[in-house]
Structures are given as C-alpha cells and as structure tokens.
PDB file of C-alpha atoms in Angstrom:
ATOM      1  CA  MET A   1      28.870  16.449  46.844  1.00  0.00           C
ATOM      2  CA  THR A   2      25.099  16.104  46.429  1.00  0.00           C
ATOM      3  CA  PRO A   3      23.658  12.950  44.838  1.00  0.00           C
ATOM      4  CA  ARG A   4      22.351  15.071  41.971  1.00  0.00           C
ATOM      5  CA  ARG A   5      25.767  16.615  41.278  1.00  0.00           C
ATOM      6  CA  ARG A   6      27.393  13.171  41.475  1.00  0.00           C
ATOM      7  CA  SER A   7      24.858  11.838  38.964  1.00  0.00           C
ATOM      8  CA  GLU A   8      25.542  14.786  36.642  1.00  0.00           C
ATOM      9  CA  MET A   9      29.283  14.141  36.838  1.00  0.00           C
ATOM     10  CA  VAL A  10      28.804  10.456  36.010  1.00  0.00           C
ATOM     11  CA  GLU A  11      26.692  11.379  32.979  1.00  0.00           C
ATOM     12  CA  GLU A  12      29.231  13.994  31.914  1.00  0.00           C
ATOM     13  CA  THR A  13      32.056  11.433  32.143  1.00  0.00           C
ATOM     14  CA  ARG A  14      30.069   8.847  30.196  1.00  0.00           C
ATOM     15  CA  ALA A  15      29.212  11.417  27.499  1.00  0.00           C
ATOM     16  CA  LYS A  16      32.877  12.445  27.143  1.00  0.00           C
ATOM     17  CA  LEU A  17      33.998   8.834  26.772  1.00  0.00           C
ATOM     18  CA  ILE A  18      31.248   8.018  24.265  1.00  0.00           C
ATOM     19  CA  ARG A  19      32.064  11.136  22.227  1.00  0.00           C
ATOM     20  CA  ALA A  20      35.794  10.314  22.150  1.00  0.00           C
ATOM     21  CA  ALA A  21      35.165   6.646  21.361  1.00  0.00           C
ATOM     22  CA  ARG A  22      32.684   7.470  18.630  1.00  0.00           C
ATOM     23  CA  SER A  23      35.265   9.672  16.934  1.00  0.00           C
ATOM     24  CA  ALA A  24      38.077   7.120  17.355  1.00  0.00           C
ATOM     25  CA  PHE A  25      35.985   4.139  16.230  1.00  0.00           C
ATOM     26  CA  ALA A  26      34.746   6.029  13.173  1.00  0.00           C
ATOM     27  CA  GLU A  27      38.217   7.183  12.190  1.00  0.00           C
ATOM     28  CA  LYS A  28      40.342   4.128  13.021  1.00  0.00           C
ATOM     29  CA  GLY A  29      37.899   1.267  13.574  1.00  0.00           C
ATOM     30  CA  TYR A  30      37.345  -0.585  16.843  1.00  0.00           C
ATOM     31  CA  SER A  31      40.488  -2.740  16.719  1.00  0.00           C
ATOM     32  CA  ALA A  32      42.901   0.091  15.938  1.00  0.00           C
ATOM     33  CA  ALA A  33      41.453   2.559  18.467  1.00  0.00           C
ATOM     34  CA  SER A  34      43.540   2.327  21.631  1.00  0.00           C
ATOM     35  CA  MET A  35      41.971   2.845  25.034  1.00  0.00           C
ATOM     36  CA  ASP A  36      44.818   5.173  26.002  1.00  0.00           C
ATOM     37  CA  ASP A  37      44.202   7.394  22.981  1.00  0.00           C
ATOM     38  CA  LEU A  38      40.472   7.672  23.481  1.00  0.00           C
ATOM     39  CA  THR A  39      40.680   8.260  27.247  1.00  0.00           C
ATOM     40  CA  ALA A  40      43.338  10.944  26.605  1.00  0.00           C
ATOM     41  CA  ALA A  41      41.063  12.536  23.990  1.00  0.00           C
ATOM     42  CA  ALA A  42      38.300  12.635  26.614  1.00  0.00           C
ATOM     43  CA  GLY A  43      40.703  14.021  29.231  1.00  0.00           C
ATOM     44  CA  LEU A  44      40.015  11.000  31.446  1.00  0.00           C
ATOM     45  CA  THR A  45      41.759   7.864  32.702  1.00  0.00           C
ATOM     46  CA  ARG A  46      41.403   4.191  31.882  1.00  0.00           C
ATOM     47  CA  GLY A  47      39.878   3.853  35.335  1.00  0.00           C
ATOM     48  CA  ALA A  48      36.980   6.081  34.267  1.00  0.00           C
ATOM     49  CA  LEU A  49      36.424   3.889  31.209  1.00  0.00           C
ATOM     50  CA  TYR A  50      36.469   0.674  33.275  1.00  0.00           C
ATOM     51  CA  HIS A  51      34.239   2.172  35.957  1.00  0.00           C
ATOM     52  CA  ASN A  52      31.600   3.372  33.483  1.00  0.00           C
ATOM     53  CA  PHE A  53      31.674   0.721  30.761  1.00  0.00           C
ATOM     54  CA  GLY A  54      33.591  -2.269  32.093  1.00  0.00           C
ATOM     55  CA  ASP A  55      35.947  -2.410  29.115  1.00  0.00           C
ATOM     56  CA  LYS A  56      36.438  -1.266  25.517  1.00  0.00           C
ATOM     57  CA  ARG A  57      33.726  -3.665  24.322  1.00  0.00           C
ATOM     58  CA  GLY A  58      31.248  -2.125  26.766  1.00  0.00           C
ATOM     59  CA  LEU A  59      32.156   1.301  25.428  1.00  0.00           C
ATOM     60  CA  LEU A  60      31.550   0.114  21.857  1.00  0.00           C
ATOM     61  CA  ALA A  61      28.135  -1.204  22.936  1.00  0.00           C
ATOM     62  CA  ALA A  62      27.265   2.263  24.297  1.00  0.00           C
ATOM     63  CA  VAL A  63      28.447   3.962  21.099  1.00  0.00           C
ATOM     64  CA  VAL A  64      26.509   1.533  18.897  1.00  0.00           C
ATOM     65  CA  ASP A  65      23.405   2.032  21.033  1.00  0.00           C
ATOM     66  CA  GLN A  66      23.680   5.801  20.672  1.00  0.00           C
ATOM     67  CA  ILE A  67      24.193   5.765  16.901  1.00  0.00           C
ATOM     68  CA  ASP A  68      21.528   3.112  16.298  1.00  0.00           C
ATOM     69  CA  ALA A  69      19.039   5.109  18.379  1.00  0.00           C
ATOM     70  CA  GLU A  70      19.857   8.209  16.311  1.00  0.00           C
ATOM     71  CA  MET A  71      19.335   6.189  13.122  1.00  0.00           C
ATOM     72  CA  ALA A  72      15.942   4.999  14.344  1.00  0.00           C
ATOM     73  CA  GLU A  73      14.916   8.549  15.254  1.00  0.00           C
ATOM     74  CA  ARG A  74      16.024   9.916  11.881  1.00  0.00           C
ATOM     75  CA  ALA A  75      14.168   7.121  10.093  1.00  0.00           C
ATOM     76  CA  HIS A  76      11.053   7.818  12.189  1.00  0.00           C
ATOM     77  CA  VAL A  77      11.123  11.516  11.267  1.00  0.00           C
ATOM     78  CA  ILE A  78      11.382  10.585   7.576  1.00  0.00           C
ATOM     79  CA  GLY A  79       8.547   8.071   7.950  1.00  0.00           C
ATOM     80  CA  SER A  80       6.306  10.591   9.713  1.00  0.00           C
ATOM     81  CA  GLN A  81       6.394  12.821   6.608  1.00  0.00           C
ATOM     82  CA  ALA A  82       4.973  10.116   4.322  1.00  0.00           C
ATOM     83  CA  GLU A  83       1.482  10.289   2.811  1.00  0.00           C
ATOM     84  CA  SER A  84       0.128   7.278   4.702  1.00  0.00           C
ATOM     85  CA  PRO A  85       1.078   5.065   7.668  1.00  0.00           C
ATOM     86  CA  TRP A  86       2.035   2.251   5.279  1.00  0.00           C
ATOM     87  CA  GLU A  87       4.265   4.536   3.205  1.00  0.00           C
ATOM     88  CA  GLY A  88       5.681   5.822   6.479  1.00  0.00           C
ATOM     89  CA  LEU A  89       6.633   2.300   7.491  1.00  0.00           C
ATOM     90  CA  MET A  90       8.282   1.740   4.111  1.00  0.00           C
ATOM     91  CA  ALA A  91      10.081   5.094   4.270  1.00  0.00           C
ATOM     92  CA  GLU A  92      11.481   4.246   7.721  1.00  0.00           C
ATOM     93  CA  GLY A  93      12.830   0.898   6.558  1.00  0.00           C
ATOM     94  CA  ILE A  94      14.323   2.362   3.391  1.00  0.00           C
ATOM     95  CA  ALA A  95      15.874   5.286   5.294  1.00  0.00           C
ATOM     96  CA  TYR A  96      17.526   2.821   7.671  1.00  0.00           C
ATOM     97  CA  ILE A  97      18.973   0.880   4.727  1.00  0.00           C
ATOM     98  CA  GLU A  98      20.196   4.100   3.062  1.00  0.00           C
ATOM     99  CA  MET A  99      22.104   5.096   6.216  1.00  0.00           C
ATOM    100  CA  ALA A 100      24.433   2.167   5.484  1.00  0.00           C
ATOM    101  CA  LEU A 101      26.150   4.506   3.014  1.00  0.00           C
ATOM    102  CA  GLU A 102      27.272   6.816   5.841  1.00  0.00           C
ATOM    103  CA  PRO A 103      30.879   6.080   6.856  1.00  0.00           C
ATOM    104  CA  GLU A 104      30.292   6.328  10.628  1.00  0.00           C
ATOM    105  CA  VAL A 105      27.223   4.079  10.525  1.00  0.00           C
ATOM    106  CA  GLN A 106      28.923   1.666   8.172  1.00  0.00           C
ATOM    107  CA  ARG A 107      32.083   1.221  10.195  1.00  0.00           C
ATOM    108  CA  ILE A 108      30.768   1.337  13.769  1.00  0.00           C
ATOM    109  CA  VAL A 109      27.237  -0.075  13.637  1.00  0.00           C
ATOM    110  CA  LEU A 110      27.287  -2.383  10.627  1.00  0.00           C
ATOM    111  CA  LEU A 111      30.857  -3.697  10.463  1.00  0.00           C
ATOM    112  CA  ASP A 112      32.520  -3.457  13.896  1.00  0.00           C
ATOM    113  CA  GLY A 113      29.278  -3.752  15.892  1.00  0.00           C
ATOM    114  CA  PRO A 114      28.294  -7.261  14.767  1.00  0.00           C
ATOM    115  CA  ALA A 115      31.941  -8.435  14.694  1.00  0.00           C
ATOM    116  CA  VAL A 116      32.507  -7.445  18.330  1.00  0.00           C
ATOM    117  CA  LEU A 117      29.056  -7.440  19.944  1.00  0.00           C
ATOM    118  CA  GLY A 118      27.449 -10.344  18.084  1.00  0.00           C
ATOM    119  CA  ASP A 119      23.944 -10.698  16.667  1.00  0.00           C
ATOM    120  CA  PRO A 120      22.446  -7.202  16.146  1.00  0.00           C
ATOM    121  CA  SER A 121      18.912  -8.540  16.670  1.00  0.00           C
ATOM    122  CA  ARG A 122      19.847  -8.912  20.345  1.00  0.00           C
ATOM    123  CA  TRP A 123      21.034  -5.323  20.782  1.00  0.00           C
ATOM    124  CA  PRO A 124      18.816  -3.126  23.016  1.00  0.00           C
ATOM    125  CA  SER A 125      18.506  -0.507  20.258  1.00  0.00           C
ATOM    126  CA  GLN A 126      17.243  -3.105  17.780  1.00  0.00           C
ATOM    127  CA  ASN A 127      14.689  -4.335  20.304  1.00  0.00           C
ATOM    128  CA  ARG A 128      13.383  -0.777  20.718  1.00  0.00           C
ATOM    129  CA  CYS A 129      13.046  -0.563  16.915  1.00  0.00           C
ATOM    130  CA  LEU A 130      11.240  -3.890  16.886  1.00  0.00           C
ATOM    131  CA  HIS A 131       8.738  -2.685  19.491  1.00  0.00           C
ATOM    132  CA  ALA A 132       8.004   0.488  17.491  1.00  0.00           C
ATOM    133  CA  THR A 133       7.595  -1.468  14.237  1.00  0.00           C
ATOM    134  CA  MET A 134       5.290  -3.952  15.953  1.00  0.00           C
ATOM    135  CA  GLN A 135       3.043  -1.122  17.164  1.00  0.00           C
ATOM    136  CA  THR A 136       2.865   0.290  13.633  1.00  0.00           C
ATOM    137  CA  VAL A 137       2.064  -3.118  12.146  1.00  0.00           C
ATOM    138  CA  GLN A 138      -0.664  -3.689  14.771  1.00  0.00           C
ATOM    139  CA  ALA A 139      -2.231  -0.342  13.866  1.00  0.00           C
ATOM    140  CA  LEU A 140      -2.060  -1.142  10.137  1.00  0.00           C
ATOM    141  CA  ILE A 141      -3.731  -4.521  10.767  1.00  0.00           C
ATOM    142  CA  ALA A 142      -6.478  -2.809  12.777  1.00  0.00           C
ATOM    143  CA  GLN A 143      -7.010  -0.352   9.887  1.00  0.00           C
ATOM    144  CA  GLY A 144      -7.288  -3.207   7.381  1.00  0.00           C
ATOM    145  CA  VAL A 145      -4.191  -2.046   5.493  1.00  0.00           C
ATOM    146  CA  VAL A 146      -2.097  -5.088   6.416  1.00  0.00           C
ATOM    147  CA  LYS A 147      -3.330  -8.685   6.356  1.00  0.00           C
ATOM    148  CA  PRO A 148      -4.237 -10.143   9.766  1.00  0.00           C
ATOM    149  CA  VAL A 149      -0.855 -11.772  10.340  1.00  0.00           C
ATOM    150  CA  ASP A 150       1.071 -12.122  13.586  1.00  0.00           C
ATOM    151  CA  ALA A 151       2.259  -8.554  14.233  1.00  0.00           C
ATOM    152  CA  GLU A 152       5.448  -9.587  16.025  1.00  0.00           C
ATOM    153  CA  ALA A 153       6.423 -11.977  13.247  1.00  0.00           C
ATOM    154  CA  ALA A 154       5.772  -9.333  10.578  1.00  0.00           C
ATOM    155  CA  ALA A 155       7.724  -6.703  12.539  1.00  0.00           C
ATOM    156  CA  ARG A 156      10.658  -9.074  13.048  1.00  0.00           C
ATOM    157  CA  LEU A 157      10.751  -9.902   9.352  1.00  0.00           C
ATOM    158  CA  LEU A 158      10.539  -6.254   8.269  1.00  0.00           C
ATOM    159  CA  ASN A 159      13.217  -5.117  10.721  1.00  0.00           C
ATOM    160  CA  GLY A 160      15.378  -8.124   9.935  1.00  0.00           C
ATOM    161  CA  ALA A 161      15.145  -7.423   6.210  1.00  0.00           C
ATOM    162  CA  ALA A 162      16.120  -3.764   6.690  1.00  0.00           C
ATOM    163  CA  LEU A 163      18.987  -4.656   9.023  1.00  0.00           C
ATOM    164  CA  ASN A 164      20.342  -7.397   6.760  1.00  0.00           C
ATOM    165  CA  ALA A 165      20.042  -5.140   3.730  1.00  0.00           C
ATOM    166  CA  SER A 166      22.067  -2.534   5.632  1.00  0.00           C
ATOM    167  CA  LEU A 167      24.711  -5.110   6.535  1.00  0.00           C
ATOM    168  CA  TRP A 168      24.880  -6.168   2.881  1.00  0.00           C
ATOM    169  CA  VAL A 169      25.277  -2.570   1.671  1.00  0.00           C
ATOM    170  CA  ALA A 170      27.970  -1.843   4.266  1.00  0.00           C
ATOM    171  CA  ALA A 171      30.020  -4.927   3.375  1.00  0.00           C
ATOM    172  CA  SER A 172      29.668  -4.491  -0.393  1.00  0.00           C
ATOM    173  CA  ASP A 173      32.403  -3.398  -2.771  1.00  0.00           C
ATOM    174  CA  ASN A 174      29.778  -1.275  -4.550  1.00  0.00           C
ATOM    175  CA  PRO A 175      27.435   0.043  -1.822  1.00  0.00           C
ATOM    176  CA  SER A 176      25.435   2.421  -4.053  1.00  0.00           C
ATOM    177  CA  GLU A 177      24.587  -0.290  -6.569  1.00  0.00           C
ATOM    178  CA  VAL A 178      23.705  -2.781  -3.832  1.00  0.00           C
ATOM    179  CA  LEU A 179      21.550  -0.152  -2.101  1.00  0.00           C
ATOM    180  CA  THR A 180      19.293   0.200  -5.158  1.00  0.00           C
ATOM    181  CA  ARG A 181      18.834  -3.555  -5.385  1.00  0.00           C
ATOM    182  CA  ALA A 182      18.227  -3.916  -1.657  1.00  0.00           C
ATOM    183  CA  VAL A 183      15.622  -1.128  -1.502  1.00  0.00           C
ATOM    184  CA  ASP A 184      13.728  -2.497  -4.510  1.00  0.00           C
ATOM    185  CA  ALA A 185      13.628  -5.994  -3.031  1.00  0.00           C
ATOM    186  CA  PHE A 186      12.691  -4.686   0.447  1.00  0.00           C
ATOM    187  CA  ARG A 187       9.694  -2.782  -0.913  1.00  0.00           C
ATOM    188  CA  CYS A 188       8.627  -5.692  -3.130  1.00  0.00           C
ATOM    189  CA  MET A 189       8.822  -8.163  -0.252  1.00  0.00           C
ATOM    190  CA  ALA A 190       7.025  -5.898   2.216  1.00  0.00           C
ATOM    191  CA  THR A 191       4.067  -5.284  -0.117  1.00  0.00           C
ATOM    192  CA  GLY A 192       3.137  -8.949   0.339  1.00  0.00           C
ATOM    193  CA  LEU A 193       1.795  -7.925   3.746  1.00  0.00           C
ATOM    194  CA  LEU A 194      -0.756  -5.541   2.240  1.00  0.00           C
ATOM    195  CA  GLU A 195      -4.407  -6.569   2.288  1.00  0.00           C
ATOM    196  CA  THR A 196      -4.780  -5.058  -1.177  1.00  0.00           C
ATOM    197  CA  PRO A 197      -1.352  -4.874  -2.810  1.00  0.00           C
ATOM    198  CA  ALA A 198      -0.397  -1.433  -4.131  1.00  0.00           C
TER     199      ALA A 198
END
C-alpha cells in the first residue's frame, strides 16, 4: 500500500468515526453513547477508535473541534455580509450566540464539551477564533473605528462574552428569552470599544 493510500484510509476511518460519534453524541449525549454502538455504526472496531483518537474523550474533542470550526465559518460568512467591518464583527459574535439554540451545538459543544473537555477557552477551535477576532480588532484599531486598546485583550473579551453567552443560552430553561437578553447585552458591551459610539 502506498503512503498516500494509507493516509487516505486513515482519514477515511477518522471521518467515519467522527460522523458516527457526532450523530450518537447529538442524539444520546456523550455519557449515554457507547463506544460499541458508535464503532458499529461506523462499521469499525474499538481498536480503530483507540488508534485514531486514544479514547472516547479524544473522539469527543475531535467532534467538538469539527462543529466549533463549522460554527466559526458560518458566523464568518454572516459577518462578511454586514455593511461595515464593525457590524461584521458584531454579526459574527451574535451569530455564534444564536447557534446555541441548535440542538446539536447545544448538547455537544456547549453542554457535554465543557463538562468533559474542560475550559473551552483552551480548545484549539476557540484559539483559532481568537486569532481571527484579534486580526479584525487590529484592523479596526488601525482604521480608527475601535479605540487604541490592546487588541488581544479586546479579542479575548469579545470572544469570551460570546462564548459565555452561548453557554448561558444552552443551559437555560428558556433559551429563546435568554438569547434576546444576551445579544442585547453583548452589543451594548462591545460598543464601548468604539472610538465614536454608534
């Protein structure tokens, strides 16, 4: 077998396991999803899971990374359609918070993810989001839209606010009502960064 074919097979196996786990975690939750069920759904063995992800927790980390990356991409697309870079930044943050209403996002990323994987601010996907937000903030500072604050600090606070708002929405007994409050407060807080408040 050629190295390229071997690499393709590894990726194919990983994709099957992630797909099966994503479905199982969304439907049953992390704790109730058995490794035997999800490996059977993927047509693979426990050995394949251990070899590719180490354990069930490692598989959850891969699923969370995939979904969180998709969330960031969707939010970026929404932000890119805004009238200005500042409104784009706000639209991205608000879109991320609104995704907390989606059952798959809610259960896997916002409820099971932190419970099993720990502090979301340390996840690779969140660090990629942070880097992108920091670049946007730096550009807005250079354009005189945002006050000359520390760009990393501002990006961490914006991303942290959006993430924590999402966690709040997901854990709430009334997510839709909490969402409205969270989005209003997020926008109000963020406008404090503007050189000339809107």
